[in-house]
Amino acid sequence: SAHHDDLKRQRQAITSAIGALWEAAYEEGNEEITAFARRLRNHERLESEVLYPTVMMIGRCLKECLPSALQLAPATAHCG
């Protein structure tokens, strides 16, 4: 979908900006900013490879579960 394409482009732009920050800091010999950029890259990788796919999976599960749960009485509504 268009929303997913936008998110993908945003993540690519962030990854590119982090890479540029790391490269500039490395070339200048700025160890503090180089380390910061490395930590930022690791955080972005965690979001991209773990958190984002997990949220997408949860969303799919909720979409599958909620229609049937809404048909149950509120006191007994549950998924699974």
GROMACS .gro file of C-alpha atoms in nm:
model
   80
    1SER     CA    1   0.000   0.000   0.000
    2ALA     CA    2   0.099   0.364  -0.033
    3HIS     CA    3   0.139   0.395   0.344
    4HIS     CA    4   0.384   0.105   0.355
    5ASP     CA    5   0.577   0.250   0.062
    6ASP     CA    6   0.602   0.584   0.247
    7LEU     CA    7   0.729   0.409   0.560
    8LYS     CA    8   0.985   0.219   0.356
    9ARG     CA    9   1.111   0.539   0.193
   10GLN     CA   10   1.131   0.709   0.533
   11ARG     CA   11   1.331   0.420   0.679
   12GLN     CA   12   1.566   0.428   0.379
   13ALA     CA   13   1.615   0.804   0.421
   14ILE     CA   14   1.689   0.759   0.793
   15THR     CA   15   1.936   0.478   0.722
   16SER     CA   16   2.109   0.691   0.459
   17ALA     CA   17   2.130   0.993   0.694
   18ILE     CA   18   2.275   0.780   0.973
   19GLY     CA   19   2.534   0.640   0.732
   20ALA     CA   20   2.629   0.991   0.619
   21LEU     CA   21   2.661   1.104   0.982
   22TRP     CA   22   2.884   0.809   1.066
   23GLU     CA   23   3.101   0.863   0.760
   24ALA     CA   24   3.146   1.236   0.826
   25ALA     CA   25   3.227   1.178   1.193
   26TYR     CA   26   3.471   0.899   1.106
   27GLU     CA   27   3.649   1.112   0.847
   28GLU     CA   28   3.680   1.395   1.100
   29GLY     CA   29   3.806   1.158   1.367
   30ASN     CA   30   3.519   1.244   1.599
   31GLU     CA   31   3.498   0.926   1.807
   32GLU     CA   32   3.204   1.047   2.017
   33ILE     CA   33   2.981   1.115   1.716
   34THR     CA   34   3.107   0.801   1.538
   35ALA     CA   35   2.999   0.594   1.841
   36PHE     CA   36   2.667   0.779   1.857
   37ALA     CA   37   2.600   0.710   1.487
   38ARG     CA   38   2.687   0.342   1.540
   39ARG     CA   39   2.440   0.318   1.831
   40LEU     CA   40   2.179   0.502   1.624
   41ARG     CA   41   2.235   0.260   1.333
   42ASN     CA   42   2.194  -0.037   1.569
   43HIS     CA   43   1.871   0.113   1.706
   44GLU     CA   44   1.737   0.172   1.355
   45ARG     CA   45   1.828  -0.184   1.257
   46LEU     CA   46   1.639  -0.317   1.562
   47GLU     CA   47   1.333  -0.115   1.464
   48SER     CA   48   1.353  -0.224   1.101
   49GLU     CA   49   1.428  -0.594   1.156
   50VAL     CA   50   1.239  -0.666   1.480
   51LEU     CA   51   0.994  -0.403   1.597
   52TYR     CA   52   0.833  -0.309   1.264
   53PRO     CA   53   0.772  -0.670   1.152
   54THR     CA   54   0.636  -0.753   1.499
   55VAL     CA   55   0.389  -0.464   1.489
   56MET     CA   56   0.280  -0.566   1.140
   57MET     CA   57   0.225  -0.925   1.257
   58ILE     CA   58   0.022  -0.809   1.558
   59GLY     CA   59  -0.187  -0.589   1.330
   60ARG     CA   60  -0.263  -0.882   1.099
   61CYS     CA   61  -0.357  -1.100   1.397
   62LEU     CA   62  -0.590  -0.832   1.534
   63LYS     CA   63  -0.758  -0.787   1.196
   64GLU     CA   64  -0.822  -1.161   1.182
   65CYS     CA   65  -0.938  -1.187   1.543
   66LEU     CA   66  -1.144  -0.874   1.598
   67PRO     CA   67  -1.430  -0.943   1.355
   68SER     CA   68  -1.510  -1.271   1.530
   69ALA     CA   69  -1.457  -1.122   1.876
   70LEU     CA   70  -1.699  -0.840   1.800
   71GLN     CA   71  -1.971  -1.098   1.732
   72LEU     CA   72  -1.936  -1.240   2.084
   73ALA     CA   73  -2.098  -1.093   2.391
   74PRO     CA   74  -1.869  -0.826   2.546
   75ALA     CA   75  -1.814  -1.031   2.864
   76THR     CA   76  -1.689  -1.331   2.664
   77ALA     CA   77  -1.509  -1.154   2.382
   78HIS     CA   78  -1.159  -1.288   2.345
   79CYS     CA   79  -0.914  -1.391   2.076
   80GLY     CA   80  -0.782  -1.743   2.062
   0.00000   0.00000   0.00000
